[in-house]
Tab-separated table of C-alpha atoms and ligand atoms in Angstrom:
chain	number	residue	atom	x	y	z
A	1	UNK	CA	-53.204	126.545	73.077
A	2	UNK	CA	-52.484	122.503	72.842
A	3	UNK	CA	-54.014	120.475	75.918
A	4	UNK	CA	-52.304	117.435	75.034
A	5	UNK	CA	-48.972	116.320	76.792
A	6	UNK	CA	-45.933	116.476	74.093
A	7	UNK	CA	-44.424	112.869	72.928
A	8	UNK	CA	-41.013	113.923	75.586
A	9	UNK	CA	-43.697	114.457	78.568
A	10	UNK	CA	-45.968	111.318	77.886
A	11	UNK	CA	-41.737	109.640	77.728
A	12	UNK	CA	-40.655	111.786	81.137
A	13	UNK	CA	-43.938	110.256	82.854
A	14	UNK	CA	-43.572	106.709	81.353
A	15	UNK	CA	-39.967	106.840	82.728
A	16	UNK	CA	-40.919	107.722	86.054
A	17	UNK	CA	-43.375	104.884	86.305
A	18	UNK	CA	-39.930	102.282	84.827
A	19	UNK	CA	-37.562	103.553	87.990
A	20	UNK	CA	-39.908	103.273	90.151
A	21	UNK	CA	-41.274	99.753	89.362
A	22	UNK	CA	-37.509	99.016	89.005
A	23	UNK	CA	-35.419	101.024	91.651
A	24	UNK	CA	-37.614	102.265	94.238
A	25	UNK	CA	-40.443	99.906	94.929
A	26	UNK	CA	-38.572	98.173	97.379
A	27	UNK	CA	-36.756	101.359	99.031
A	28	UNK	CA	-39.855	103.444	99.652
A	29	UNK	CA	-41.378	100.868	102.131
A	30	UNK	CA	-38.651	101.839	104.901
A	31	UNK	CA	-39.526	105.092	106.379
A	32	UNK	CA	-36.867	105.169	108.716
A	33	UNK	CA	-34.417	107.845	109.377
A	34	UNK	CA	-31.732	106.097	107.130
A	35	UNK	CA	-33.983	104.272	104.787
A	36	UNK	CA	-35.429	108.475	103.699
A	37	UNK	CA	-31.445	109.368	103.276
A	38	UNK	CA	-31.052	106.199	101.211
A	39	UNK	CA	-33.866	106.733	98.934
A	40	UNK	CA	-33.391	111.047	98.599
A	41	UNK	CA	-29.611	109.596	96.931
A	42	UNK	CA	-31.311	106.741	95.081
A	43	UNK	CA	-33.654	109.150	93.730
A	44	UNK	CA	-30.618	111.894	93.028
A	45	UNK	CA	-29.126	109.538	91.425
A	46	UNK	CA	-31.940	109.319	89.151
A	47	UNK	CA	-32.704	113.157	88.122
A	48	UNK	CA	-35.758	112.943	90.588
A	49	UNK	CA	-34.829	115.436	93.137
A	50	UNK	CA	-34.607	119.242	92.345
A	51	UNK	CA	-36.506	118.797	89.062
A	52	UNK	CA	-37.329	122.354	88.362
A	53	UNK	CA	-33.944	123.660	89.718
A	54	UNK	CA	-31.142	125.724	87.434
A	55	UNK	CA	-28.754	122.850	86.234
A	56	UNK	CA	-25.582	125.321	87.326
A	57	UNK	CA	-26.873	124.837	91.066
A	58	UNK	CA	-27.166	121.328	90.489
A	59	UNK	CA	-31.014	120.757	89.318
A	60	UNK	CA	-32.217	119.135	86.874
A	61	UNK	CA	-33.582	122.072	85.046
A	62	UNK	CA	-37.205	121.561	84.333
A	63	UNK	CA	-40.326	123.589	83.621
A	64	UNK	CA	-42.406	123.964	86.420
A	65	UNK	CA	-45.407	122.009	84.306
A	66	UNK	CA	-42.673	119.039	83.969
A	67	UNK	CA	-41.929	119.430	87.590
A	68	UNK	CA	-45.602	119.477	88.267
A	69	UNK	CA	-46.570	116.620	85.906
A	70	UNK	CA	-43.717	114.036	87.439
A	71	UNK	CA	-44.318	114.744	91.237
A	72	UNK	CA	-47.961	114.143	90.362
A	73	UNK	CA	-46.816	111.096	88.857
A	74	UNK	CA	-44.131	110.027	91.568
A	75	UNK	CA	-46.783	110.353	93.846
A	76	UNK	CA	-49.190	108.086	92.386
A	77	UNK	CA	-46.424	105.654	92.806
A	78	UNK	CA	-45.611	106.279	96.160
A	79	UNK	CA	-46.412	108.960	98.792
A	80	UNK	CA	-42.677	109.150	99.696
A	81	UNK	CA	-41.351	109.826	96.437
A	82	UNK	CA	-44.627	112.689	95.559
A	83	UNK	CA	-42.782	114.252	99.238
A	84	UNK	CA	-38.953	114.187	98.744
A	85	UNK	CA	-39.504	115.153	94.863
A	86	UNK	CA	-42.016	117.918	96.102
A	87	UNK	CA	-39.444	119.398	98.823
A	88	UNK	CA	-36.473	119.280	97.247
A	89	UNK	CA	-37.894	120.870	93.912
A	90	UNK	CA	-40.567	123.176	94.631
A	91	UNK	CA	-40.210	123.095	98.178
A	92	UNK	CA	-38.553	125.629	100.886
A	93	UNK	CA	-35.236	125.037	98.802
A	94	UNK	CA	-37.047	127.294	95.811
A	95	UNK	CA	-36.803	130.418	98.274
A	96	UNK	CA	-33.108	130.362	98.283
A	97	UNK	CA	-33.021	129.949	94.416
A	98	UNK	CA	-35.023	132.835	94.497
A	99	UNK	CA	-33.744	135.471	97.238
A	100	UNK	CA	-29.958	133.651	98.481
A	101	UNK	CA	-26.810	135.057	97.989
A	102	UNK	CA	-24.452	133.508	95.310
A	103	UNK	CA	-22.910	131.824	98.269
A	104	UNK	CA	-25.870	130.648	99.608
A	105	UNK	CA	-27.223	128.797	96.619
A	106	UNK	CA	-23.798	127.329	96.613
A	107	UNK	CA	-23.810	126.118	100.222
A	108	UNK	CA	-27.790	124.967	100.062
A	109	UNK	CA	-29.134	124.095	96.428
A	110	UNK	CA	-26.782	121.742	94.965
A	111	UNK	CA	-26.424	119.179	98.136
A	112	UNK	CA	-30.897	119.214	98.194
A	113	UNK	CA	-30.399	118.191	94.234
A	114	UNK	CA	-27.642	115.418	95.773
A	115	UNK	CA	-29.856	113.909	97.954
A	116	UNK	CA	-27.541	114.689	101.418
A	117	UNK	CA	-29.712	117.290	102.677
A	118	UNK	CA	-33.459	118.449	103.238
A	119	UNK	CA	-34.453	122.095	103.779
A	120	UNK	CA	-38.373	122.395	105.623
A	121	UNK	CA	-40.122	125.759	106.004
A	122	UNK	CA	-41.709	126.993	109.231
A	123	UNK	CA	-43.689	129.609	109.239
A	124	UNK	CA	-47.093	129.288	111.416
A	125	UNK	CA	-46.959	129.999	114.793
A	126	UNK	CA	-49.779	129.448	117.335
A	127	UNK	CA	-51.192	132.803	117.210
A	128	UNK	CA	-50.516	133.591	113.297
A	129	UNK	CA	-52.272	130.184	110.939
A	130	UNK	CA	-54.080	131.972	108.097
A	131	UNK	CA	-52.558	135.633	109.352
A	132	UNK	CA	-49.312	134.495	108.990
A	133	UNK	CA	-48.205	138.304	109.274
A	134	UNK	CA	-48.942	138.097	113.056
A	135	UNK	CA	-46.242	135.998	113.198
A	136	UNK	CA	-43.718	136.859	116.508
A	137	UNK	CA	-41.029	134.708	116.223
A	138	UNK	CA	-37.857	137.258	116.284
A	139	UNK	CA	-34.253	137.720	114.850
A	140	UNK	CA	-31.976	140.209	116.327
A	141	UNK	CA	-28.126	140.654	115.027
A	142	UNK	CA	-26.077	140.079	117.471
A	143	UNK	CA	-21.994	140.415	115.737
A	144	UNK	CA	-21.500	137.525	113.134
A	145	UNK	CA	-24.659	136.354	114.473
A	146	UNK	CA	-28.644	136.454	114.414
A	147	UNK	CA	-30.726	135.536	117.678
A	148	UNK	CA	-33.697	133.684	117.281
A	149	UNK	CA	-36.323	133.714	119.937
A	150	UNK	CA	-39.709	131.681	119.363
A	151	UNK	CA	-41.979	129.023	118.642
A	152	UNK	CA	-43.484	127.266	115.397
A	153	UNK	CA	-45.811	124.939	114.817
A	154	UNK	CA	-47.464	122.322	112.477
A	155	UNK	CA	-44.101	121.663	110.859
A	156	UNK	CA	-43.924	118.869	108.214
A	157	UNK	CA	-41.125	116.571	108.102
A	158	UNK	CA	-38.377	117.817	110.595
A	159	UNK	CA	-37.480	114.392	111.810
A	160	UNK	CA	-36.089	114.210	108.031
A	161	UNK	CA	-34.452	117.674	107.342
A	162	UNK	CA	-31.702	119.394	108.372
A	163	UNK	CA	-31.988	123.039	108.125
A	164	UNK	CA	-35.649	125.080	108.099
A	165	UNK	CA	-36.199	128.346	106.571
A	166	UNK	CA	-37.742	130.219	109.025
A	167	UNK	CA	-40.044	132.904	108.767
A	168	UNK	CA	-39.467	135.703	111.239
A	169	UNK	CA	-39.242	139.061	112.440
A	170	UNK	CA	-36.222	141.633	112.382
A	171	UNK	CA	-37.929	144.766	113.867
A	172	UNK	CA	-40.746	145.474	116.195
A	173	UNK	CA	-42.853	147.855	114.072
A	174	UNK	CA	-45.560	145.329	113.792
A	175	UNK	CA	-46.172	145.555	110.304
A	176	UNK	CA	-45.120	142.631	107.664
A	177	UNK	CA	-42.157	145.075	106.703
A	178	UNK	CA	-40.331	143.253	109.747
A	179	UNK	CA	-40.786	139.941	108.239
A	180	UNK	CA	-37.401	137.841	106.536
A	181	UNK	CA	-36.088	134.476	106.418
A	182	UNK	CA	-32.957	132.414	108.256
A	183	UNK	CA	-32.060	129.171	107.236
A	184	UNK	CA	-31.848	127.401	110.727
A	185	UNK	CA	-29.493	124.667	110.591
A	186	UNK	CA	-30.855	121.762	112.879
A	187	UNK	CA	-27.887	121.354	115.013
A	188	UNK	CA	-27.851	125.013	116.054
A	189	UNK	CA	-27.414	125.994	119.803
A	190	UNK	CA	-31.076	127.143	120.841
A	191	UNK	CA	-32.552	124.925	118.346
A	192	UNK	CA	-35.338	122.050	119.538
A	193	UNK	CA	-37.976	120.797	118.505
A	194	UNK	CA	-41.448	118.625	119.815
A	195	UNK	CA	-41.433	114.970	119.114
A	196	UNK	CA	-44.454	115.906	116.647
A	197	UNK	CA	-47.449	114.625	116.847
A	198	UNK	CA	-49.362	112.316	114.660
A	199	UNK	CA	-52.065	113.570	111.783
A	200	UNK	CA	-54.618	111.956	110.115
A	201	UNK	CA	-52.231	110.640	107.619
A	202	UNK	CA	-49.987	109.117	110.421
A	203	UNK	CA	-47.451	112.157	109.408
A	204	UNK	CA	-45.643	114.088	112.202
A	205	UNK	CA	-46.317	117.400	112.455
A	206	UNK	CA	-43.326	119.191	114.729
A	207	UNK	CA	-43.190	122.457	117.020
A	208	UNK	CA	-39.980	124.258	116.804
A	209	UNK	CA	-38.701	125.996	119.658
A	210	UNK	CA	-36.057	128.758	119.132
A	211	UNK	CA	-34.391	129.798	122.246
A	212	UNK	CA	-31.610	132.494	121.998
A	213	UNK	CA	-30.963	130.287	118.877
A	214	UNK	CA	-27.420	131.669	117.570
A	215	UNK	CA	-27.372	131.281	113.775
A	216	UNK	CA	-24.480	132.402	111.528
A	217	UNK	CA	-24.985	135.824	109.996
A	218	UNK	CA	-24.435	134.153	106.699
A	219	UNK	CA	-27.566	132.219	106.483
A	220	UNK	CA	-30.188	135.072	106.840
A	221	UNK	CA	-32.022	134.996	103.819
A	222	UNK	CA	-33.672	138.256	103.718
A	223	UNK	CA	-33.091	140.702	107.269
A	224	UNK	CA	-36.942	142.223	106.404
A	225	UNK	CA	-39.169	143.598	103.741
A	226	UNK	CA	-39.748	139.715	102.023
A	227	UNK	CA	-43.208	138.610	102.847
A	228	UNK	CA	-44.805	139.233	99.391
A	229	UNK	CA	-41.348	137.878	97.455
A	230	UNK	CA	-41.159	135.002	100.086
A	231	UNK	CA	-44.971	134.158	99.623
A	232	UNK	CA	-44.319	134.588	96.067
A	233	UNK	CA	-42.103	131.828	95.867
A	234	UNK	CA	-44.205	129.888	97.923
A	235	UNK	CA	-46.570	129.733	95.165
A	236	UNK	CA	-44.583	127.287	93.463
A	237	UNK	CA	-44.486	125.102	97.059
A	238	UNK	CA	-48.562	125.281	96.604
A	239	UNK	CA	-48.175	123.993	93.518
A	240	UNK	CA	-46.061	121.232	94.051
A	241	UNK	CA	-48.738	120.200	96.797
A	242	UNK	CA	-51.737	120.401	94.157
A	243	UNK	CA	-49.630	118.145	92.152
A	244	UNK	CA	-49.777	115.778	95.163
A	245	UNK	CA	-53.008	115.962	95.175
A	246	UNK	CA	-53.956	114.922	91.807
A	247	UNK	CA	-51.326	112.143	92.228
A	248	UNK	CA	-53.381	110.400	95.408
A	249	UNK	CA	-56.123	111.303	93.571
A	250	UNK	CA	-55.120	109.513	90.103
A	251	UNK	CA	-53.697	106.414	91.872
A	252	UNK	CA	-57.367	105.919	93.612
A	253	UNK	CA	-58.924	106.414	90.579
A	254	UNK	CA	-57.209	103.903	88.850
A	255	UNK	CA	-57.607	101.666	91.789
A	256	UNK	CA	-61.121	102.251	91.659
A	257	UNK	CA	-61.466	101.013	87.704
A	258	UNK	CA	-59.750	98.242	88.584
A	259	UNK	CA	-60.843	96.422	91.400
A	260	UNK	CA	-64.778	97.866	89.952
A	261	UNK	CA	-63.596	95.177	87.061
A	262	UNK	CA	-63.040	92.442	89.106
A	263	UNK	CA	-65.290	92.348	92.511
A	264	UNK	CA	-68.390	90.328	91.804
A	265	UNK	CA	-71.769	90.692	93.391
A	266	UNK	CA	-75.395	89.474	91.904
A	267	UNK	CA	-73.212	87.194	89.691
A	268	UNK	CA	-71.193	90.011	87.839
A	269	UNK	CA	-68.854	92.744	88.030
A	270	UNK	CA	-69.773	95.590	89.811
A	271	UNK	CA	-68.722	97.940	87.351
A	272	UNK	CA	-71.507	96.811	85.478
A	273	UNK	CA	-73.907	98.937	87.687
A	274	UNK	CA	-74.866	102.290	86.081
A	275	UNK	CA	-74.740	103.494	89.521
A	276	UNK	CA	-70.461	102.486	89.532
A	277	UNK	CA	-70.423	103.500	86.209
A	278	UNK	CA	-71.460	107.303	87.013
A	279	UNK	CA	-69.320	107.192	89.743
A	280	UNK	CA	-66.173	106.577	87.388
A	281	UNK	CA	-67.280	109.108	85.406
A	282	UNK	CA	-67.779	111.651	88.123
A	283	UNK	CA	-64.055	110.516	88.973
A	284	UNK	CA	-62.626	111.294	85.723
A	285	UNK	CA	-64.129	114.485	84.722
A	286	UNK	CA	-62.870	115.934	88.141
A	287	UNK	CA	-59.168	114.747	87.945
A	288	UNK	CA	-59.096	115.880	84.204
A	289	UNK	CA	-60.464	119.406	84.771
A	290	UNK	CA	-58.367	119.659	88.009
A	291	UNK	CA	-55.051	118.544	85.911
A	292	UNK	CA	-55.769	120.780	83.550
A	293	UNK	CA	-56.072	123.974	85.888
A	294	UNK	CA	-52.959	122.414	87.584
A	295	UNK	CA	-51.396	122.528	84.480
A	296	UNK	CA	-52.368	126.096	83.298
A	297	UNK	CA	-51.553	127.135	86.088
A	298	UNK	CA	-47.936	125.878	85.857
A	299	UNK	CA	-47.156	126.700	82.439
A	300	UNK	CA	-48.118	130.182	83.330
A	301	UNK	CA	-44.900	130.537	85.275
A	302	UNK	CA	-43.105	129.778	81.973
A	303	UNK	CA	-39.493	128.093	81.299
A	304	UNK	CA	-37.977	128.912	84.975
A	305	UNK	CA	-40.655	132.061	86.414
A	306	UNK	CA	-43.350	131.691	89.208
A	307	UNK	CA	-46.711	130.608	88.975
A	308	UNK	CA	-49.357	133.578	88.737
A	309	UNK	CA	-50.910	133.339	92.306
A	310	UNK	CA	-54.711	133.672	90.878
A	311	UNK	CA	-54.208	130.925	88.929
A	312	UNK	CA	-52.889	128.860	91.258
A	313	UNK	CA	-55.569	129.722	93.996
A	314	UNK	CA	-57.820	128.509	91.268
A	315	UNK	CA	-56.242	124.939	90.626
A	316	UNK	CA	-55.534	125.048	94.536
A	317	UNK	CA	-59.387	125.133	95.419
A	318	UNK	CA	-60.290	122.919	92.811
A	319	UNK	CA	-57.945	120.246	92.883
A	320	UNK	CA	-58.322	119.533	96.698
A	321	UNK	CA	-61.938	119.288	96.392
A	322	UNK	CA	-62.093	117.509	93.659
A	323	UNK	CA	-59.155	114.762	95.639
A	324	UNK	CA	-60.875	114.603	98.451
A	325	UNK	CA	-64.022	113.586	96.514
A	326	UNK	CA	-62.495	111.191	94.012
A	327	UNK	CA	-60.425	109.423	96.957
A	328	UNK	CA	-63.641	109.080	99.053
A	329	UNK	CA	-65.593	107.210	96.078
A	330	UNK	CA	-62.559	105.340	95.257
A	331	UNK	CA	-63.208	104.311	98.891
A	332	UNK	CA	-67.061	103.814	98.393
A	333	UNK	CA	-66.340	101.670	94.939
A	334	UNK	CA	-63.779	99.289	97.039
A	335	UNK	CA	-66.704	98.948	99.805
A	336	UNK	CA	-65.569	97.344	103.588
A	337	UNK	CA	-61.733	97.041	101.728
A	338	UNK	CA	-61.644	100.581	100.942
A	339	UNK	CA	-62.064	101.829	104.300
A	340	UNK	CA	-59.555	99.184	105.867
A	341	UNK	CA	-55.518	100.152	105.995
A	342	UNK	CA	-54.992	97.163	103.945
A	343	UNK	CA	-55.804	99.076	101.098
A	344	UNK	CA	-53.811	102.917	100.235
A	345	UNK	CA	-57.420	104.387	99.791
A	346	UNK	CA	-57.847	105.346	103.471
A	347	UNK	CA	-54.502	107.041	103.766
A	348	UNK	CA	-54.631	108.417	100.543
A	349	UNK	CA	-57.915	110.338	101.591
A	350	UNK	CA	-56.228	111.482	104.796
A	351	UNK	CA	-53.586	112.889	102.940
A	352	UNK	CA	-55.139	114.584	100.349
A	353	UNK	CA	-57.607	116.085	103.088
A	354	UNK	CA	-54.768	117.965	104.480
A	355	UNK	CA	-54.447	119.696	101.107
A	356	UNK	CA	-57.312	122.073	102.093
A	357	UNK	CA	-55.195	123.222	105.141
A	358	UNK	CA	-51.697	123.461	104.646
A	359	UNK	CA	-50.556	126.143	101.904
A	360	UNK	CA	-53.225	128.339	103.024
A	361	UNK	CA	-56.772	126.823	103.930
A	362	UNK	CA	-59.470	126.936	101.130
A	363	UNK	CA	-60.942	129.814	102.375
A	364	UNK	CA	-57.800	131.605	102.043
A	365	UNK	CA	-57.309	130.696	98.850
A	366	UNK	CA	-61.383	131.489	97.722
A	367	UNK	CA	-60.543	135.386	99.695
A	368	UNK	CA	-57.479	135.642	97.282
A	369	UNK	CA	-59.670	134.771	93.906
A	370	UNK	CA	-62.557	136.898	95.170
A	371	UNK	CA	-60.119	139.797	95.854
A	372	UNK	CA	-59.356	140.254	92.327
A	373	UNK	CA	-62.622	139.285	91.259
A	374	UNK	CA	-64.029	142.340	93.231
A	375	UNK	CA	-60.731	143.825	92.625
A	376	UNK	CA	-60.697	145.111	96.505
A	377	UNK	CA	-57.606	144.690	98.539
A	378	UNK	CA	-56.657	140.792	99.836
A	379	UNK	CA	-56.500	141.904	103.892
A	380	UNK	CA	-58.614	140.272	106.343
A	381	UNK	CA	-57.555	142.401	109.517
A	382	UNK	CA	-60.297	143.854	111.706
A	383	UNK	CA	-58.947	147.721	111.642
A	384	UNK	CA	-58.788	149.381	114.695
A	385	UNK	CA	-61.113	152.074	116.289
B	1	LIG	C1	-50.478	118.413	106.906
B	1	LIG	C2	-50.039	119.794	107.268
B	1	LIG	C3	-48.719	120.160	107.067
B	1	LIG	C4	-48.292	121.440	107.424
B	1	LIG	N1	-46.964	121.755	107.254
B	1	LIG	C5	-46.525	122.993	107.608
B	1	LIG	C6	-45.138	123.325	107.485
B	1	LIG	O1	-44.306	122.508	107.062
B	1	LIG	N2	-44.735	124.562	107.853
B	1	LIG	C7	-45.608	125.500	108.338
B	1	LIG	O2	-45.177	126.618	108.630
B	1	LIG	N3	-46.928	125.200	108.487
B	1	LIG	C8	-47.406	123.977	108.133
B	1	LIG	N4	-48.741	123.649	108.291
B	1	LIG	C9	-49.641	124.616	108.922
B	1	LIG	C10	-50.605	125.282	107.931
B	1	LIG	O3	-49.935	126.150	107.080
B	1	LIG	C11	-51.703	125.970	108.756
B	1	LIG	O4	-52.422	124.933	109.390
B	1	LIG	C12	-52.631	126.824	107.911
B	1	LIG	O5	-51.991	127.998	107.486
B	1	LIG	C13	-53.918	127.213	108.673
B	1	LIG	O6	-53.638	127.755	109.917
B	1	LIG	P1	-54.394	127.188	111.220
B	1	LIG	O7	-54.290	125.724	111.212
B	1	LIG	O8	-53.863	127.922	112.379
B	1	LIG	O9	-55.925	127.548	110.996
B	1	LIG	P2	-56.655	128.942	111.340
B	1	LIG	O10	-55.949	130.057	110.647
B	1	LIG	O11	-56.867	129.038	112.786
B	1	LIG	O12	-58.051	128.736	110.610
B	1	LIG	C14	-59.152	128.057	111.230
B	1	LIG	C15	-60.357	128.129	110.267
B	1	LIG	O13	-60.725	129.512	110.064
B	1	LIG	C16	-60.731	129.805	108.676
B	1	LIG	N5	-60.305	131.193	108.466
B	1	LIG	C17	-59.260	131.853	109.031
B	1	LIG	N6	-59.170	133.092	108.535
B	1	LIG	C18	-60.174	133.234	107.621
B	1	LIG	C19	-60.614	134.280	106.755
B	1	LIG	N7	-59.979	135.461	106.689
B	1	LIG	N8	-61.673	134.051	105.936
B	1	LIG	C20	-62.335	132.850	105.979
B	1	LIG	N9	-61.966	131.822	106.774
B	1	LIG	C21	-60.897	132.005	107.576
B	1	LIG	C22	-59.729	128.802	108.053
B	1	LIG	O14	-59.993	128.620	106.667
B	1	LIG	C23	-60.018	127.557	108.892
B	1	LIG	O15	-61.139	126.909	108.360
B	1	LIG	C24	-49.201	122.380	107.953
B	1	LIG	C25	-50.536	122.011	108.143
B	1	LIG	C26	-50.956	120.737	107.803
B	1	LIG	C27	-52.395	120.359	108.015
């Protein structure tokens, strides 16, 4: 067991830090429609997008801790670059590594590693948020073609994107047997979506509305029986969100050292105060021990598997409580400035807040780590008289 980052990891991260202070700086500050395409091909062209994908689909190839360690790192640069490196690596691409046809991985993986496309994945619905089995949203084959007919919510980053993976149902038993996957190309007939509405991090968050939507037969990903390998897969997603997570939380950290060096009240620094002093402290110990169950739990996965999902519950509950907390004392150390939008700190926070929500809420995640634990079965459903 070594806890130390190897000489070519400490050289990946260093690099990361050199583009970006070199090539992106500059692009990341349009958030435009066509300043996102131009920066997804800047960053293509600079082995930042599909990091943990098989180089013959057009990735870059990396372990899932490398993956892990530079989005955490391209997100302490930017919040842009933590996102597009996060979707197009571990994101809703990673379920058609995992369950497309030959032709599919063809048609979808290598143009996500290129930079031309983005791939989202809806799957809550307004009646099925932590039971995402009660989902309703429905795929019939119809010919050459599956029929979509629904609605999902709380969907990150459609404006952006061009296809979603959508979660849905091709039979009416009820049960989560029913439940496979379509990759819903944008421009579909059927297709719509909301105009989204704002969250705390000034994100949109879309509805998608699926009327008669005709799809090609060709992009169903799995016609049924692929909840537990989908949500398997999605356990590398989660983790590429933790890593977020400890990127906001690292660059407010070092913020926080920083500006505690330089602001001067009663005549001196304020980081000469015991009581800024412990809070640094407190800072530190929390990113380190929630990097370091981050980490574990992405070197679990191994060279190219998936992450163990107890493990990653584990660095999933930690890490976002431990973000929140070191974002809101980088907030407290930078006083009145902190809590303005001059400074990152206050949309850092509301970003990394979101972390105990999306990817399964906290309690989710503590009902998952309790269930082995107790070693009693995960399902929360009332049962029926
Ligand atoms: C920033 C952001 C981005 C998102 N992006 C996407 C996306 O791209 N695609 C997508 O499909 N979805 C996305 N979501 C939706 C997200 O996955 C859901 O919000 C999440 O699954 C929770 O569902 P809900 O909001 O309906 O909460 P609910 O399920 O209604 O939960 C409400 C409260 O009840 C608690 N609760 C529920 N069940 C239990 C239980 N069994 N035990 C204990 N407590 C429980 C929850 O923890 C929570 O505190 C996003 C959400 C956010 C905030």
């Amino acid at each position: 067991m070594n806890f130390q980052l190897t000489e070519q990891q400490r050289q990946l991260v260093d690099s990361v830090h050199d583009i970006h202070r070199r090539k992106l700086h500059e692009l990341c500050k349009d958030d435009s429609g066509e300043g996102i395409a131009r920066l997804r091909r800047e960053m293509a062209d600079h082995g930042l997008l599909g990091l943990n994908l098989p180089e013959p689909l057009g990735g870059v190839g990396l372990s899932l801790l490398d993956t892990v360690l530079l989005i955490q790192n391209l997100q302490a640069c930017s919040s842009t670059l933590g996102a597009l490196s996060h979707r197009s690596s571990t994101g809703a691409v990673g379920a058609i590594v995992e369950l497309g046809t030959d032709e599919q991985k063809r048609r979808f993986v290598g143009r996500v590693c290129q930079g031309e496309i983005g791939i989202g994945i809806g799957i809550t619905e307004p009646e099925a948020g932590s039971a995402a089995t009660a989902l309703r949203t429905s795929a019939r084959i119809d010919g050459d073609h599956v029929v979509i007919n629904g609605k999902k919510q709380f969907v990150s980053f459609v404006n952006h994107n061009h296809f979603t993976v959508v979660y849905c149902r091709f039979g009416d038993s009820g049960s989560p047997k029913d439940i496979g996957a379509v990759i819903v190309p944008h421009d579909a007939p059927g297709f719509s979506h909301s105009r989204g509405t704002l969250n705390m991090a000034d994100e949109l968050l879309f509805e998608l509305y699926f009327d008669d939507c005709r799809v090609p037969r060709e992009n169903i990903l799995a016609d049924g029986n692929a909840f537990g390998r989908l949500i398997s897969v999605y356990n590398a997603e989660r983790l590429g969100s933790i890593a977020r997570m400890l990127g906001s939380a690292q660059a407010s950290y070092g913020m926080a050292v920083e500006y505690s060096k330089t602001r001067r009240q009663f005549n001196r620094e304020i980081s000469d105060f015991q009581g800024i002093q412990w809070m640094l402290a407190d800072m530190r110990v929390k990113l380190e021990a929630a990097q370091l169950l981050t980490y574990r739990a992405a070197a679990g996965a191994g060279e190219h598997g998936l992450p163990v999902p107890f493990e990653t519950s584990i660095a999933k509950v930690y890490t976002a409580q431990a973000a929140k907390e070191i974002c809101d004392d980088a907030i407290q150390i930078h006083g009145a400035n902190g809590y303005t939008k001059e400074y990152p700190l206050a949309h850092r926070y509301a970003e990394v807040r979101g972390g105990s929500i999306y990817g399964g809420t906290l309690q989710i995640h503590k009902n998952m780590i309790a269930s082995v634990i107790l070693d009693r079965p995960l399902s929360q459903w009332k049962k029926s008289r």
